[in-house]
């Protein structure tokens, strides 16, 4: 802002506070606001100052706007045009460097603060993903069939669990074994191996103990025969617990 522009701004302020602008005042204001342009926002800052009551609540007191008021209120007016949230960035026709992005973004924010353009908020995506993307997401976390087949020979335990699942049977390895006390996901073990093995050595079994199969069925589903809920052992009609589980609970088949 130069002296001529400061004179016009002081004349605008005089319409509110009846001050008598002078050459010395114009020079002083121009020096204090030399980095502030005499744009419409500067004049709007003067109007905003006099549209607000004094801070001490005395409406009859004489209030004179000062250069620092113009600086603060002008920034306030410009900041109100910039949304609090994120807004879109118009992509250039070609590629741009990081420095070019920073400069273009700064120019965009300045244009929004000036009121020359409006900030366009980022809109929420609607309609869901493209069918091809949805199909790809369906496979996340699942082992492809060709990979499962390739690992079948190297991981016989995994293959057995998959086959049991496809037959509708409960996953026996999902629960600890009540017989050999193997933890969940660990294979069952036996106390002795082949002849000549050291006594007291534990060996992994290729199959699971029958009691573990029953325990998995109890943990996985209710019994269709005795109506025992999931997690509760099967029972006889007289209330005594069953030694194992009913066949319908093992195979997940309804009672006949």
mmCIF file of C-alpha atoms in Angstrom:
data_model
loop_
_atom_site.group_PDB
_atom_site.id
_atom_site.type_symbol
_atom_site.label_atom_id
_atom_site.label_comp_id
_atom_site.label_asym_id
_atom_site.label_seq_id
_atom_site.Cartn_x
_atom_site.Cartn_y
_atom_site.Cartn_z
ATOM 1 C CA UNK A 1 0.000 0.000 0.000
ATOM 2 C CA UNK A 2 1.428 3.399 -1.012
ATOM 3 C CA UNK A 3 0.609 6.875 0.315
ATOM 4 C CA UNK A 4 -2.161 7.520 -2.217
ATOM 5 C CA UNK A 5 -3.860 4.231 -1.364
ATOM 6 C CA UNK A 6 -3.421 4.875 2.354
ATOM 7 C CA UNK A 7 -5.122 8.253 1.900
ATOM 8 C CA UNK A 8 -8.156 6.552 0.332
ATOM 9 C CA UNK A 9 -8.273 3.998 3.158
ATOM 10 C CA UNK A 10 -8.122 6.772 5.776
ATOM 11 C CA UNK A 11 -10.931 8.610 3.986
ATOM 12 C CA UNK A 12 -12.984 5.414 4.218
ATOM 13 C CA UNK A 13 -12.268 5.199 7.951
ATOM 14 C CA UNK A 14 -13.178 8.891 8.403
ATOM 15 C CA UNK A 15 -16.694 8.100 7.219
ATOM 16 C CA UNK A 16 -17.058 6.027 10.386
ATOM 17 C CA UNK A 17 -15.087 7.933 13.043
ATOM 18 C CA UNK A 18 -15.026 11.500 11.663
ATOM 19 C CA UNK A 19 -11.257 11.708 11.822
ATOM 20 C CA UNK A 20 -9.405 14.385 9.877
ATOM 21 C CA UNK A 21 -6.983 12.631 7.499
ATOM 22 C CA UNK A 22 -3.642 14.320 7.052
ATOM 23 C CA UNK A 23 -0.563 13.904 4.908
ATOM 24 C CA UNK A 24 1.426 12.718 7.918
ATOM 25 C CA UNK A 25 -1.241 10.094 8.713
ATOM 26 C CA UNK A 26 -1.181 8.836 5.112
ATOM 27 C CA UNK A 27 2.604 8.467 5.196
ATOM 28 C CA UNK A 28 2.479 6.639 8.540
ATOM 29 C CA UNK A 29 -0.277 4.255 7.431
ATOM 30 C CA UNK A 30 1.489 3.536 4.158
ATOM 31 C CA UNK A 31 4.633 2.639 6.068
ATOM 32 C CA UNK A 32 2.767 0.425 8.565
ATOM 33 C CA UNK A 33 0.821 -1.346 5.800
ATOM 34 C CA UNK A 34 3.446 -1.398 3.070
ATOM 35 C CA UNK A 35 3.077 -5.177 2.669
ATOM 36 C CA UNK A 36 -0.753 -5.044 2.642
ATOM 37 C CA UNK A 37 -2.494 -4.197 -0.654
ATOM 38 C CA UNK A 38 -5.309 -1.654 -0.722
ATOM 39 C CA UNK A 39 -7.739 -4.265 -1.999
ATOM 40 C CA UNK A 40 -11.456 -4.634 -1.197
ATOM 41 C CA UNK A 41 -10.574 -6.806 1.802
ATOM 42 C CA UNK A 42 -8.630 -3.943 3.378
ATOM 43 C CA UNK A 43 -11.653 -1.654 3.040
ATOM 44 C CA UNK A 44 -13.920 -4.456 4.308
ATOM 45 C CA UNK A 45 -11.671 -4.733 7.366
ATOM 46 C CA UNK A 46 -12.457 -1.120 8.237
ATOM 47 C CA UNK A 47 -16.184 -1.768 7.941
ATOM 48 C CA UNK A 48 -15.903 -4.897 10.055
ATOM 49 C CA UNK A 49 -14.030 -3.011 12.773
ATOM 50 C CA UNK A 50 -16.818 -0.458 13.131
ATOM 51 C CA UNK A 51 -19.576 -3.078 12.870
ATOM 52 C CA UNK A 52 -18.346 -4.759 16.042
ATOM 53 C CA UNK A 53 -18.931 -3.382 19.536
ATOM 54 C CA UNK A 54 -15.970 -2.339 21.628
ATOM 55 C CA UNK A 55 -14.423 -5.056 23.713
ATOM 56 C CA UNK A 56 -15.288 -3.331 26.978
ATOM 57 C CA UNK A 57 -18.942 -3.110 25.928
ATOM 58 C CA UNK A 58 -19.062 0.712 25.879
ATOM 59 C CA UNK A 59 -20.874 1.526 22.634
ATOM 60 C CA UNK A 60 -20.524 5.289 23.139
ATOM 61 C CA UNK A 61 -16.754 5.298 23.395
ATOM 62 C CA UNK A 62 -14.712 6.808 20.588
ATOM 63 C CA UNK A 63 -13.045 4.063 18.605
ATOM 64 C CA UNK A 64 -10.380 4.734 16.004
ATOM 65 C CA UNK A 65 -9.120 1.992 13.796
ATOM 66 C CA UNK A 66 -5.354 1.537 13.652
ATOM 67 C CA UNK A 67 -3.170 -0.110 10.991
ATOM 68 C CA UNK A 68 -2.796 -3.296 13.029
ATOM 69 C CA UNK A 69 -6.593 -3.643 13.102
ATOM 70 C CA UNK A 70 -6.658 -3.541 9.307
ATOM 71 C CA UNK A 71 -3.954 -6.190 9.109
ATOM 72 C CA UNK A 72 -5.679 -8.578 11.537
ATOM 73 C CA UNK A 73 -9.237 -8.146 10.251
ATOM 74 C CA UNK A 74 -8.198 -8.387 6.608
ATOM 75 C CA UNK A 75 -6.513 -11.735 7.321
ATOM 76 C CA UNK A 76 -9.611 -12.873 9.195
ATOM 77 C CA UNK A 77 -11.823 -12.054 6.199
ATOM 78 C CA UNK A 78 -9.545 -13.904 3.810
ATOM 79 C CA UNK A 79 -9.181 -16.933 6.082
ATOM 80 C CA UNK A 80 -12.971 -17.292 6.216
ATOM 81 C CA UNK A 81 -13.001 -18.060 2.475
ATOM 82 C CA UNK A 82 -10.621 -20.998 2.922
ATOM 83 C CA UNK A 83 -12.503 -24.105 4.150
ATOM 84 C CA UNK A 84 -11.353 -25.905 7.272
ATOM 85 C CA UNK A 85 -11.319 -29.287 5.560
ATOM 86 C CA UNK A 86 -9.465 -30.481 2.485
ATOM 87 C CA UNK A 87 -10.433 -29.199 -0.948
ATOM 88 C CA UNK A 88 -9.642 -30.374 -4.442
ATOM 89 C CA UNK A 89 -6.478 -29.535 -6.314
ATOM 90 C CA UNK A 90 -6.861 -29.024 -10.073
ATOM 91 C CA UNK A 91 -4.407 -31.337 -11.777
ATOM 92 C CA UNK A 92 -2.113 -29.802 -14.382
ATOM 93 C CA UNK A 93 -2.175 -30.877 -18.005
ATOM 94 C CA UNK A 94 1.206 -32.587 -17.662
ATOM 95 C CA UNK A 95 3.493 -33.737 -14.908
ATOM 96 C CA UNK A 96 4.821 -31.345 -12.277
ATOM 97 C CA UNK A 97 7.679 -31.338 -9.823
ATOM 98 C CA UNK A 98 7.292 -30.994 -6.082
ATOM 99 C CA UNK A 99 8.314 -27.354 -6.212
ATOM 100 C CA UNK A 100 5.803 -26.672 -8.996
ATOM 101 C CA UNK A 101 3.050 -28.319 -6.959
ATOM 102 C CA UNK A 102 3.847 -26.156 -3.928
ATOM 103 C CA UNK A 103 3.761 -22.991 -6.041
ATOM 104 C CA UNK A 104 0.506 -23.906 -7.816
ATOM 105 C CA UNK A 105 -1.107 -24.860 -4.512
ATOM 106 C CA UNK A 106 -0.039 -21.536 -2.993
ATOM 107 C CA UNK A 107 -1.510 -19.691 -5.972
ATOM 108 C CA UNK A 108 -4.758 -21.626 -5.619
ATOM 109 C CA UNK A 109 -5.063 -20.786 -1.909
ATOM 110 C CA UNK A 110 -4.343 -17.102 -2.659
ATOM 111 C CA UNK A 111 -7.034 -17.050 -5.350
ATOM 112 C CA UNK A 112 -9.534 -18.601 -2.907
ATOM 113 C CA UNK A 113 -8.634 -16.043 -0.223
ATOM 114 C CA UNK A 114 -9.012 -13.247 -2.789
ATOM 115 C CA UNK A 115 -12.484 -14.493 -3.646
ATOM 116 C CA UNK A 116 -11.565 -14.991 -7.308
ATOM 117 C CA UNK A 117 -12.411 -18.701 -7.161
ATOM 118 C CA UNK A 118 -14.285 -20.909 -4.711
ATOM 119 C CA UNK A 119 -12.794 -23.931 -2.992
ATOM 120 C CA UNK A 120 -14.332 -27.160 -4.216
ATOM 121 C CA UNK A 121 -14.721 -29.681 -1.390
ATOM 122 C CA UNK A 122 -13.617 -33.271 -1.879
ATOM 123 C CA UNK A 123 -16.747 -35.324 -2.497
ATOM 124 C CA UNK A 124 -17.349 -38.731 -1.003
ATOM 125 C CA UNK A 125 -17.099 -41.639 -3.404
ATOM 126 C CA UNK A 126 -20.430 -43.352 -4.002
ATOM 127 C CA UNK A 127 -21.613 -46.367 -5.930
ATOM 128 C CA UNK A 128 -19.083 -48.863 -4.613
ATOM 129 C CA UNK A 129 -15.956 -50.166 -6.301
ATOM 130 C CA UNK A 130 -15.704 -51.292 -9.896
ATOM 131 C CA UNK A 131 -16.782 -54.943 -10.350
ATOM 132 C CA UNK A 132 -13.209 -55.925 -11.171
ATOM 133 C CA UNK A 133 -11.998 -54.303 -7.946
ATOM 134 C CA UNK A 134 -14.789 -55.962 -5.949
ATOM 135 C CA UNK A 135 -13.789 -59.359 -7.341
ATOM 136 C CA UNK A 136 -10.165 -58.738 -6.401
ATOM 137 C CA UNK A 137 -11.156 -57.707 -2.871
ATOM 138 C CA UNK A 138 -13.122 -60.924 -2.437
ATOM 139 C CA UNK A 139 -9.871 -62.835 -2.762
ATOM 140 C CA UNK A 140 -7.970 -60.851 -0.140
ATOM 141 C CA UNK A 141 -6.968 -63.105 2.737
ATOM 142 C CA UNK A 142 -7.837 -66.291 0.833
ATOM 143 C CA UNK A 143 -5.349 -68.741 -0.552
ATOM 144 C CA UNK A 144 -5.806 -69.241 -4.307
ATOM 145 C CA UNK A 145 -6.819 -72.748 -5.294
ATOM 146 C CA UNK A 146 -3.710 -73.347 -7.391
ATOM 147 C CA UNK A 147 -1.497 -72.387 -4.442
ATOM 148 C CA UNK A 148 -3.463 -74.641 -2.097
ATOM 149 C CA UNK A 149 -3.070 -77.539 -4.501
ATOM 150 C CA UNK A 150 0.664 -76.911 -4.848
ATOM 151 C CA UNK A 151 1.121 -76.934 -1.057
ATOM 152 C CA UNK A 152 -1.058 -79.978 -0.450
ATOM 153 C CA UNK A 153 1.814 -82.456 -0.623
ATOM 154 C CA UNK A 154 4.150 -80.288 1.456
ATOM 155 C CA UNK A 155 1.511 -79.542 4.098
ATOM 156 C CA UNK A 156 -0.551 -82.696 4.588
ATOM 157 C CA UNK A 157 -2.028 -81.362 7.818
ATOM 158 C CA UNK A 158 -3.430 -78.309 6.062
ATOM 159 C CA UNK A 159 -4.825 -80.486 3.307
ATOM 160 C CA UNK A 160 -6.576 -82.721 5.830
ATOM 161 C CA UNK A 161 -8.147 -79.728 7.550
ATOM 162 C CA UNK A 162 -9.388 -78.342 4.233
ATOM 163 C CA UNK A 163 -10.879 -81.690 3.263
ATOM 164 C CA UNK A 164 -12.624 -81.974 6.627
ATOM 165 C CA UNK A 165 -14.059 -78.509 6.197
ATOM 166 C CA UNK A 166 -15.379 -79.354 2.738
ATOM 167 C CA UNK A 167 -17.055 -82.482 4.177
ATOM 168 C CA UNK A 168 -18.816 -80.316 6.739
ATOM 169 C CA UNK A 169 -16.823 -81.681 9.660
ATOM 170 C CA UNK A 170 -15.487 -79.558 12.501
ATOM 171 C CA UNK A 171 -11.805 -78.607 12.411
ATOM 172 C CA UNK A 172 -10.293 -80.875 15.064
ATOM 173 C CA UNK A 173 -7.022 -78.934 15.189
ATOM 174 C CA UNK A 174 -8.897 -75.750 16.096
ATOM 175 C CA UNK A 175 -9.232 -76.949 19.719
ATOM 176 C CA UNK A 176 -6.720 -78.421 22.203
ATOM 177 C CA UNK A 177 -6.644 -82.185 22.494
ATOM 178 C CA UNK A 178 -8.187 -83.469 25.753
ATOM 179 C CA UNK A 179 -6.190 -86.700 25.453
ATOM 180 C CA UNK A 180 -2.571 -85.682 24.702
ATOM 181 C CA UNK A 181 -3.035 -82.005 25.661
ATOM 182 C CA UNK A 182 -1.642 -80.681 22.387
ATOM 183 C CA UNK A 183 -2.430 -76.994 21.939
ATOM 184 C CA UNK A 184 -4.790 -75.718 19.264
ATOM 185 C CA UNK A 185 -3.245 -75.893 15.764
ATOM 186 C CA UNK A 186 -0.609 -78.353 17.010
ATOM 187 C CA UNK A 187 -0.839 -81.975 15.856
ATOM 188 C CA UNK A 188 -1.671 -84.693 18.330
ATOM 189 C CA UNK A 189 1.261 -86.601 19.801
ATOM 190 C CA UNK A 190 1.960 -90.120 21.002
ATOM 191 C CA UNK A 191 4.192 -91.225 23.813
ATOM 192 C CA UNK A 192 6.253 -93.914 22.085
ATOM 193 C CA UNK A 193 7.539 -94.206 18.559
ATOM 194 C CA UNK A 194 8.835 -97.238 16.699
ATOM 195 C CA UNK A 195 10.806 -99.997 18.353
ATOM 196 C CA UNK A 196 14.156 -98.697 19.556
ATOM 197 C CA UNK A 197 12.959 -95.146 20.231
ATOM 198 C CA UNK A 198 13.983 -93.654 23.538
ATOM 199 C CA UNK A 199 11.300 -94.139 26.211
ATOM 200 C CA UNK A 200 9.465 -90.969 27.244
ATOM 201 C CA UNK A 201 9.884 -89.274 23.858
ATOM 202 C CA UNK A 202 6.834 -87.629 22.291
ATOM 203 C CA UNK A 203 6.098 -88.071 18.567
ATOM 204 C CA UNK A 204 3.598 -86.288 16.348
ATOM 205 C CA UNK A 205 0.675 -88.353 15.100
ATOM 206 C CA UNK A 206 -0.517 -88.212 11.508
ATOM 207 C CA UNK A 207 -4.121 -88.285 12.769
ATOM 208 C CA UNK A 208 -5.902 -86.714 15.725
ATOM 209 C CA UNK A 209 -7.289 -88.481 18.777
ATOM 210 C CA UNK A 210 -11.024 -89.293 18.609
ATOM 211 C CA UNK A 211 -11.649 -87.219 21.711
ATOM 212 C CA UNK A 212 -10.296 -84.166 19.903
ATOM 213 C CA UNK A 213 -12.737 -84.712 17.045
ATOM 214 C CA UNK A 214 -15.588 -84.802 19.569
ATOM 215 C CA UNK A 215 -14.299 -81.689 21.342
ATOM 216 C CA UNK A 216 -14.123 -79.795 18.048
ATOM 217 C CA UNK A 217 -17.705 -80.735 17.192
ATOM 218 C CA UNK A 218 -18.906 -79.587 20.633
ATOM 219 C CA UNK A 219 -17.087 -76.250 20.251
ATOM 220 C CA UNK A 220 -18.242 -75.665 16.664
ATOM 221 C CA UNK A 221 -21.972 -76.419 16.649
ATOM 222 C CA UNK A 222 -25.080 -77.362 18.571
ATOM 223 C CA UNK A 223 -26.298 -80.970 18.532
ATOM 224 C CA UNK A 224 -29.327 -81.662 16.330
ATOM 225 C CA UNK A 225 -30.050 -84.867 18.226
ATOM 226 C CA UNK A 226 -30.057 -83.919 21.924
ATOM 227 C CA UNK A 227 -30.393 -80.130 21.367
ATOM 228 C CA UNK A 228 -27.247 -79.413 23.386
ATOM 229 C CA UNK A 229 -26.141 -75.845 22.566
ATOM 230 C CA UNK A 230 -22.725 -75.020 21.121
ATOM 231 C CA UNK A 231 -20.017 -75.562 23.729
ATOM 232 C CA UNK A 232 -22.109 -77.992 25.820
ATOM 233 C CA UNK A 233 -21.439 -81.774 25.591
ATOM 234 C CA UNK A 234 -24.105 -84.093 24.252
ATOM 235 C CA UNK A 235 -26.421 -85.720 26.794
ATOM 236 C CA UNK A 236 -28.767 -88.681 27.130
ATOM 237 C CA UNK A 237 -32.503 -88.114 27.509
ATOM 238 C CA UNK A 238 -32.159 -88.632 31.274
ATOM 239 C CA UNK A 239 -29.625 -85.804 31.491
ATOM 240 C CA UNK A 240 -26.449 -87.887 31.758
ATOM 241 C CA UNK A 241 -23.596 -86.670 29.589
ATOM 242 C CA UNK A 242 -22.888 -88.718 26.470
ATOM 243 C CA UNK A 243 -19.531 -90.508 26.322
ATOM 244 C CA UNK A 244 -18.880 -88.895 22.956
ATOM 245 C CA UNK A 245 -21.083 -86.856 20.610
ATOM 246 C CA UNK A 246 -24.049 -87.774 18.469
ATOM 247 C CA UNK A 247 -23.413 -88.574 14.823
ATOM 248 C CA UNK A 248 -25.480 -85.599 13.640
ATOM 249 C CA UNK A 249 -23.182 -83.268 15.543
ATOM 250 C CA UNK A 250 -20.078 -84.765 13.957
ATOM 251 C CA UNK A 251 -21.382 -84.507 10.416
ATOM 252 C CA UNK A 252 -23.494 -81.357 10.923
ATOM 253 C CA UNK A 253 -26.542 -83.212 9.680
ATOM 254 C CA UNK A 254 -30.068 -82.667 11.036
ATOM 255 C CA UNK A 255 -31.602 -85.363 13.227
ATOM 256 C CA UNK A 256 -33.618 -88.005 11.416
#
